[in-house]
mmCIF file of C-alpha atoms and ligand atoms in Angstrom:
data_model
loop_
_atom_site.group_PDB
_atom_site.id
_atom_site.type_symbol
_atom_site.label_atom_id
_atom_site.label_comp_id
_atom_site.label_asym_id
_atom_site.label_seq_id
_atom_site.Cartn_x
_atom_site.Cartn_y
_atom_site.Cartn_z
ATOM 1 C CA MET S 1 32.156 -16.256 37.525
ATOM 2 C CA ILE S 2 28.544 -17.428 37.140
ATOM 3 C CA PHE S 3 27.358 -20.503 39.010
ATOM 4 C CA PHE S 4 25.083 -22.695 37.122
ATOM 5 C CA GLU S 5 22.191 -24.570 38.967
ATOM 6 C CA ILE S 6 21.180 -27.631 36.983
ATOM 7 C CA ILE S 7 17.454 -28.895 36.898
ATOM 8 C CA GLU S 8 17.268 -32.302 35.380
ATOM 9 C CA TYR S 9 14.187 -33.626 33.518
ATOM 10 C CA GLU S 10 14.004 -37.369 32.670
ATOM 11 C CA SER S 11 12.513 -36.362 29.396
ATOM 12 C CA ILE S 12 10.989 -33.076 27.956
ATOM 13 C CA GLY S 13 9.712 -31.462 24.841
ATOM 14 C CA SER S 14 12.176 -28.764 24.583
ATOM 15 C CA THR S 15 14.359 -27.221 27.156
ATOM 16 C CA ASN S 16 14.053 -23.621 25.693
ATOM 17 C CA GLU S 17 10.277 -23.961 25.877
ATOM 18 C CA GLU S 18 10.397 -25.223 29.477
ATOM 19 C CA MET S 19 12.688 -22.386 30.476
ATOM 20 C CA LYS S 20 10.183 -19.979 28.949
ATOM 21 C CA SER S 21 7.295 -21.325 30.896
ATOM 22 C CA LEU S 22 9.298 -21.434 34.094
ATOM 23 C CA LEU S 23 10.282 -17.767 33.479
ATOM 24 C CA LYS S 24 6.549 -16.869 33.319
ATOM 25 C CA ASN S 25 6.327 -18.081 36.962
ATOM 26 C CA GLY S 26 8.887 -15.483 37.724
ATOM 27 C CA TRP S 27 11.287 -17.458 39.921
ATOM 28 C CA MET S 28 14.086 -18.360 37.561
ATOM 29 C CA HIS S 29 17.304 -16.505 38.142
ATOM 30 C CA GLU S 30 20.468 -16.142 36.122
ATOM 31 C CA GLY S 31 22.514 -19.361 35.907
ATOM 32 C CA MET S 32 19.486 -21.707 35.861
ATOM 33 C CA CYS S 33 20.133 -24.578 33.532
ATOM 34 C CA ILE S 34 17.606 -26.996 32.255
ATOM 35 C CA TRP S 35 18.940 -30.261 31.056
ATOM 36 C CA THR S 36 17.445 -33.491 29.743
ATOM 37 C CA PRO S 37 19.078 -36.622 28.380
ATOM 38 C CA ARG S 38 15.826 -37.131 26.333
ATOM 39 C CA GLN S 39 14.583 -34.077 24.401
ATOM 40 C CA LEU S 40 11.479 -34.977 22.319
ATOM 41 C CA GLN S 41 10.589 -31.974 20.433
ATOM 42 C CA GLY S 42 13.788 -29.958 20.182
ATOM 43 C CA LYS S 43 13.518 -26.549 18.365
ATOM 44 C CA GLY S 44 16.184 -25.379 15.967
ATOM 45 C CA GLN S 45 16.745 -22.016 14.091
ATOM 46 C CA ARG S 46 14.382 -20.676 11.473
ATOM 47 C CA GLY S 47 11.495 -22.823 12.768
ATOM 48 C CA ASN S 48 13.241 -26.115 12.054
ATOM 49 C CA SER S 49 13.237 -29.004 14.538
ATOM 50 C CA TRP S 50 16.363 -30.280 16.276
ATOM 51 C CA GLN S 51 16.965 -34.000 16.576
ATOM 52 C CA SER S 52 19.205 -35.498 19.275
ATOM 53 C CA VAL S 53 19.812 -39.033 20.125
ATOM 54 C CA PRO S 54 18.390 -40.017 23.579
ATOM 55 C CA ASP S 55 20.995 -40.485 26.241
ATOM 56 C CA LYS S 56 23.844 -39.858 23.723
ATOM 57 C CA ASP S 57 23.579 -36.183 22.933
ATOM 58 C CA LEU S 58 23.581 -33.072 25.034
ATOM 59 C CA THR S 59 20.497 -30.826 25.009
ATOM 60 C CA PHE S 60 20.191 -27.977 27.623
ATOM 61 C CA SER S 61 19.247 -24.398 28.079
ATOM 62 C CA ILE S 62 20.670 -21.699 30.314
ATOM 63 C CA LEU S 63 19.265 -18.340 31.477
ATOM 64 C CA LEU S 64 21.460 -15.324 31.272
ATOM 65 C CA LYS S 65 20.564 -11.754 32.370
ATOM 66 C CA PRO S 66 23.578 -9.545 31.638
ATOM 67 C CA PRO S 67 23.570 -6.245 33.470
ATOM 68 C CA VAL S 68 21.693 -3.560 31.529
ATOM 69 C CA HIS S 69 24.430 -0.975 32.006
ATOM 70 C CA LYS S 70 26.847 -3.215 29.920
ATOM 71 C CA LYS S 71 24.645 -2.341 26.855
ATOM 72 C CA LEU S 72 25.467 -5.631 25.217
ATOM 73 C CA SER S 73 23.873 -6.492 21.940
ATOM 74 C CA ALA S 74 21.890 -9.771 21.532
ATOM 75 C CA PHE S 75 24.864 -10.796 19.334
ATOM 76 C CA SER S 76 27.254 -10.554 22.125
ATOM 77 C CA ILE S 77 25.654 -13.543 23.864
ATOM 78 C CA LEU S 78 25.879 -15.470 20.781
ATOM 79 C CA GLN S 79 29.562 -14.775 20.175
ATOM 80 C CA MET S 80 30.307 -15.552 23.793
ATOM 81 C CA MET S 81 28.359 -18.847 23.637
ATOM 82 C CA SER S 82 29.944 -19.838 20.226
ATOM 83 C CA LEU S 83 33.365 -19.125 21.669
ATOM 84 C CA ALA S 84 32.841 -21.285 24.769
ATOM 85 C CA VAL S 85 31.573 -24.370 22.596
ATOM 86 C CA VAL S 86 34.717 -23.986 20.323
ATOM 87 C CA ASN S 87 37.158 -23.676 23.314
ATOM 88 C CA TYR S 88 35.649 -26.743 25.005
ATOM 89 C CA LEU S 89 35.391 -28.704 21.773
ATOM 90 C CA GLU S 90 39.237 -27.935 20.973
ATOM 91 C CA ARG S 91 40.107 -29.797 24.256
ATOM 92 C CA ARG S 92 38.155 -32.875 23.034
ATOM 93 C CA ILE S 93 39.057 -33.008 19.261
ATOM 94 C CA ASP S 94 42.312 -32.481 17.606
ATOM 95 C CA GLY S 95 43.359 -32.822 13.946
ATOM 96 C CA ASN S 96 40.264 -31.169 12.555
ATOM 97 C CA ASP S 97 39.471 -27.351 12.775
ATOM 98 C CA VAL S 98 36.616 -26.340 15.048
ATOM 99 C CA LEU S 99 34.902 -23.276 13.433
ATOM 100 C CA ILE S 100 31.873 -21.202 13.727
ATOM 101 C CA LYS S 101 29.584 -21.302 10.616
ATOM 102 C CA TRP S 102 27.811 -17.817 10.917
ATOM 103 C CA PRO S 103 25.869 -17.162 12.804
ATOM 104 C CA ASN S 104 25.813 -19.988 15.222
ATOM 105 C CA ASP S 105 26.504 -23.389 13.933
ATOM 106 C CA ILE S 106 29.737 -25.033 15.276
ATOM 107 C CA LEU S 107 31.445 -27.257 12.654
ATOM 108 C CA VAL S 108 34.278 -29.754 12.879
ATOM 109 C CA GLY S 109 35.930 -29.783 9.518
ATOM 110 C CA ARG S 110 32.743 -29.190 7.441
ATOM 111 C CA LYS S 111 30.355 -31.076 9.504
ATOM 112 C CA LYS S 112 27.985 -29.674 12.166
ATOM 113 C CA ILE S 113 28.454 -30.836 15.658
ATOM 114 C CA CYS S 114 26.384 -28.235 17.648
ATOM 115 C CA GLY S 115 23.693 -25.741 17.200
ATOM 116 C CA VAL S 116 22.765 -22.853 19.410
ATOM 117 C CA LEU S 117 19.295 -21.254 19.755
ATOM 118 C CA ILE S 118 19.157 -17.924 21.550
ATOM 119 C CA GLU S 119 15.731 -16.380 22.532
ATOM 120 C CA ASN S 120 15.949 -12.950 23.976
ATOM 121 C CA SER S 121 13.149 -11.019 25.690
ATOM 122 C CA ILE S 122 13.441 -7.490 27.042
ATOM 123 C CA SER S 123 11.261 -6.285 29.774
ATOM 124 C CA GLY S 124 11.604 -3.085 31.863
ATOM 125 C CA GLY S 125 14.834 -2.547 29.986
ATOM 126 C CA GLU S 126 16.258 -5.861 31.309
ATOM 127 C CA VAL S 127 17.456 -8.460 28.768
ATOM 128 C CA THR S 128 16.826 -12.049 29.498
ATOM 129 C CA SER S 129 18.437 -14.532 27.291
ATOM 130 C CA ILE S 130 17.530 -18.207 27.003
ATOM 131 C CA VAL S 131 20.473 -19.965 25.490
ATOM 132 C CA GLY S 132 19.692 -23.497 24.086
ATOM 133 C CA VAL S 133 22.467 -25.877 23.060
ATOM 134 C CA GLY S 134 22.316 -29.005 21.188
ATOM 135 C CA LEU S 135 25.703 -30.739 21.074
ATOM 136 C CA ASN S 136 26.352 -34.189 19.555
ATOM 137 C CA VAL S 137 28.352 -36.167 22.154
ATOM 138 C CA GLN S 138 28.111 -39.932 21.741
ATOM 139 C CA SER S 139 25.845 -40.374 18.756
ATOM 140 C CA SER S 140 27.175 -42.229 15.738
ATOM 141 C CA LEU S 141 26.475 -42.035 12.032
ATOM 142 C CA SER S 142 24.141 -44.947 12.361
ATOM 143 C CA ASP S 143 22.168 -43.120 14.976
ATOM 144 C CA ARG S 144 21.773 -40.126 12.851
ATOM 145 C CA GLN S 145 22.080 -40.867 9.172
ATOM 146 C CA ASP S 146 22.939 -37.310 8.521
ATOM 147 C CA LEU S 147 26.309 -37.195 6.625
ATOM 148 C CA LYS S 148 26.612 -33.434 7.270
ATOM 149 C CA ALA S 149 26.618 -33.889 11.109
ATOM 150 C CA THR S 150 29.117 -35.362 13.495
ATOM 151 C CA SER S 151 29.729 -35.875 17.220
ATOM 152 C CA ILE S 152 32.469 -35.697 19.655
ATOM 153 C CA ARG S 153 32.730 -39.607 19.578
ATOM 154 C CA GLN S 154 32.857 -39.630 15.831
ATOM 155 C CA GLU S 155 35.672 -37.112 15.669
ATOM 156 C CA SER S 156 37.832 -38.320 18.764
ATOM 157 C CA GLY S 157 37.012 -42.023 18.756
ATOM 158 C CA LYS S 158 36.496 -41.640 22.543
ATOM 159 C CA LEU S 159 33.411 -42.066 24.768
ATOM 160 C CA TYR S 160 32.281 -39.342 27.028
ATOM 161 C CA SER S 161 29.660 -39.150 29.698
ATOM 162 C CA VAL S 162 27.051 -36.610 28.607
ATOM 163 C CA ARG S 163 26.381 -35.469 32.128
ATOM 164 C CA ALA S 164 30.095 -34.770 32.837
ATOM 165 C CA GLU S 165 30.386 -32.983 29.558
ATOM 166 C CA LEU S 166 27.563 -30.591 30.510
ATOM 167 C CA ASP S 167 29.732 -29.610 33.636
ATOM 168 C CA GLU S 168 32.779 -29.178 31.470
ATOM 169 C CA LEU S 169 31.040 -27.022 28.968
ATOM 170 C CA LEU S 170 29.252 -24.862 31.546
ATOM 171 C CA GLY S 171 32.664 -24.307 33.145
ATOM 172 C CA GLU S 172 33.871 -22.742 29.792
ATOM 173 C CA VAL S 173 30.631 -20.748 29.534
ATOM 174 C CA SER S 174 31.058 -19.257 32.828
ATOM 175 C CA LYS S 175 34.659 -18.268 31.901
ATOM 176 C CA GLN S 176 33.674 -16.623 28.549
ATOM 177 C CA TYR S 177 30.640 -14.993 30.102
ATOM 178 C CA THR S 178 32.854 -13.201 32.665
ATOM 179 C CA ARG S 179 35.225 -12.252 29.805
ATOM 180 C CA MET S 180 32.340 -10.782 27.641
ATOM 181 C CA LEU S 181 31.175 -8.785 30.627
ATOM 182 C CA GLY S 182 34.631 -7.290 31.188
ATOM 183 C CA ASN S 183 35.804 -7.050 27.514
ATOM 184 C CA PRO S 184 33.262 -7.638 24.856
ATOM 185 C CA ARG S 185 35.568 -6.277 22.115
ATOM 186 C CA GLU S 186 38.121 -9.170 22.961
ATOM 187 C CA VAL S 187 35.183 -11.780 22.622
ATOM 188 C CA LEU S 188 34.163 -10.273 19.343
ATOM 189 C CA GLU S 189 37.799 -10.463 18.073
ATOM 190 C CA ALA S 190 38.125 -14.095 19.254
ATOM 191 C CA TYR S 191 34.834 -14.886 17.427
ATOM 192 C CA GLN S 192 36.069 -13.179 14.115
ATOM 193 C CA GLY S 193 39.061 -15.288 14.250
ATOM 194 C CA LEU S 194 37.060 -18.509 14.229
ATOM 195 C CA ILE S 195 34.587 -17.791 11.465
ATOM 196 C CA TYR S 196 34.259 -20.593 8.798
ATOM 197 C CA GLY S 197 35.134 -19.491 5.367
ATOM 198 C CA LYS S 198 36.637 -16.032 6.303
ATOM 199 C CA GLY S 199 38.474 -14.678 3.231
ATOM 200 C CA LYS S 200 37.170 -17.448 1.029
ATOM 201 C CA THR S 201 34.874 -17.513 -1.706
ATOM 202 C CA LEU S 202 31.618 -19.426 -0.765
ATOM 203 C CA ARG S 203 28.202 -20.218 -2.227
ATOM 204 C CA PHE S 204 25.200 -18.477 -0.713
ATOM 205 C CA VAL S 205 21.398 -18.645 -1.186
ATOM 206 C CA GLU S 206 19.345 -15.528 -0.836
ATOM 207 C CA ASN S 207 15.604 -15.456 -0.498
ATOM 208 C CA GLY S 208 15.591 -19.165 -0.424
ATOM 209 C CA SER S 209 16.617 -19.681 -4.005
ATOM 210 C CA ASP S 210 18.845 -17.073 -5.543
ATOM 211 C CA GLU S 211 22.387 -18.487 -5.578
ATOM 212 C CA PHE S 212 25.610 -16.392 -5.719
ATOM 213 C CA GLN S 213 29.078 -16.549 -4.766
ATOM 214 C CA ALA S 214 31.041 -14.207 -2.476
ATOM 215 C CA VAL S 215 33.982 -13.586 -0.256
ATOM 216 C CA ILE S 216 33.347 -13.551 3.532
ATOM 217 C CA LYS S 217 35.044 -10.323 4.841
ATOM 218 C CA GLU S 218 33.877 -10.384 8.512
ATOM 219 C CA VAL S 219 31.052 -10.468 10.983
ATOM 220 C CA ASP S 220 30.320 -6.819 11.989
ATOM 221 C CA SER S 221 29.490 -5.749 15.652
ATOM 222 C CA ASP S 222 25.776 -5.993 14.901
ATOM 223 C CA GLY S 223 26.291 -9.662 13.836
ATOM 224 C CA ARG S 224 25.730 -9.108 10.277
ATOM 225 C CA LEU S 225 27.742 -11.050 7.780
ATOM 226 C CA VAL S 226 29.806 -8.820 5.501
ATOM 227 C CA LEU S 227 30.353 -10.007 2.071
ATOM 228 C CA ASP S 228 32.421 -8.906 -0.973
ATOM 229 C CA ARG S 229 30.200 -9.762 -3.954
ATOM 230 C CA ASN S 230 32.054 -8.832 -7.216
ATOM 231 C CA GLY S 231 33.942 -5.987 -5.450
ATOM 232 C CA ILE S 232 30.843 -4.627 -3.640
ATOM 233 C CA GLU S 233 30.502 -5.064 0.134
ATOM 234 C CA LYS S 234 27.193 -5.745 1.616
ATOM 235 C CA ALA S 235 26.229 -6.788 5.136
ATOM 236 C CA TYR S 236 23.503 -9.316 5.562
ATOM 237 C CA LEU S 237 21.218 -10.112 8.519
ATOM 238 C CA HIS S 238 20.608 -13.602 9.789
ATOM 239 C CA GLY S 239 17.726 -15.050 7.797
ATOM 240 C CA GLN S 240 18.493 -13.039 4.626
ATOM 241 C CA ILE S 241 21.177 -15.505 3.271
ATOM 242 C CA LYS S 242 22.209 -19.024 3.920
ATOM 243 C CA ILE S 243 25.748 -20.353 3.608
ATOM 244 C CA GLN S 244 25.962 -23.363 1.211
ATOM 245 C CA TYR S 245 28.473 -25.765 2.490
HETATM 246 C C1 BTN Z 1 20.117 -25.008 15.391
HETATM 247 O O1 BTN Z 1 19.216 -25.064 14.613
HETATM 248 O O2 BTN Z 1 21.225 -25.232 14.903
HETATM 249 C C2 BTN Z 1 19.768 -24.733 16.868
HETATM 250 C C3 BTN Z 1 19.607 -25.964 17.643
HETATM 251 C C4 BTN Z 1 19.378 -25.635 19.063
HETATM 252 C C5 BTN Z 1 18.967 -26.961 19.720
HETATM 253 C C6 BTN Z 1 18.872 -26.805 21.335
HETATM 254 S S1 BTN Z 1 18.825 -28.282 22.122
HETATM 255 C C7 BTN Z 1 18.389 -27.542 23.548
HETATM 256 C C8 BTN Z 1 17.594 -26.357 23.311
HETATM 257 N N1 BTN Z 1 16.168 -26.688 23.344
HETATM 258 C C9 BTN Z 1 15.680 -26.608 22.011
HETATM 259 O O3 BTN Z 1 14.454 -26.955 21.837
HETATM 260 N N2 BTN Z 1 16.509 -26.153 21.203
HETATM 261 C C10 BTN Z 1 17.857 -25.913 21.653
#
């Protein structure tokens, strides 16, 4: 088990950035969690920003330092985290599928409810992983005006305390992290079973503008998305293609 120590900030630019600057001071240890109910300059994937509704959505970052001898890939942390979020959400939401849109968006039905931003650094052979999570908890459509996003409240009709949900989710992360250290293969298989669009024909965009259709075969152990494009299999890295959904 890993025990998380939560540091709360009333308001902050980005929890990932704050974790980075505290890391530079050298005293952050595994299990540190930076949480704020008001993140003002959240960072998303691919240089995008991450918007969250103050006091209604969950934004936090945790620090993980998996033992070097476990030889885990950066992708293992991502699988573990995605799995933890899905397991946690399945206890809150029923009726709609909770799935992982490769590589790390969590969808309910076809709407995004959570995004994960992992920033790894390696020094002296030691991997330090900053795992940032943005989860829509209480925000509603009128708060967001983004038709492709949803929240726990929107899906379940129930109100949840953001702070209590942080504890719940961290409990699941602790479970999945222990599982990953013991049996990374099992975590990969569970992740594979939750991939949005697996076995289906979807539309993709390559190099920002070239659209094509292909069938999702799997995500390989390096985290690449394997597609069957007109009978030819090809593996893509994150950033090379985007799923249109
Ligand atoms: C995405 O683009 O889907 C990833 C979003 C990640 C957002 C979270 S919110 C907490 C942490 N701090 C940040 O600045 N970003 C991540």
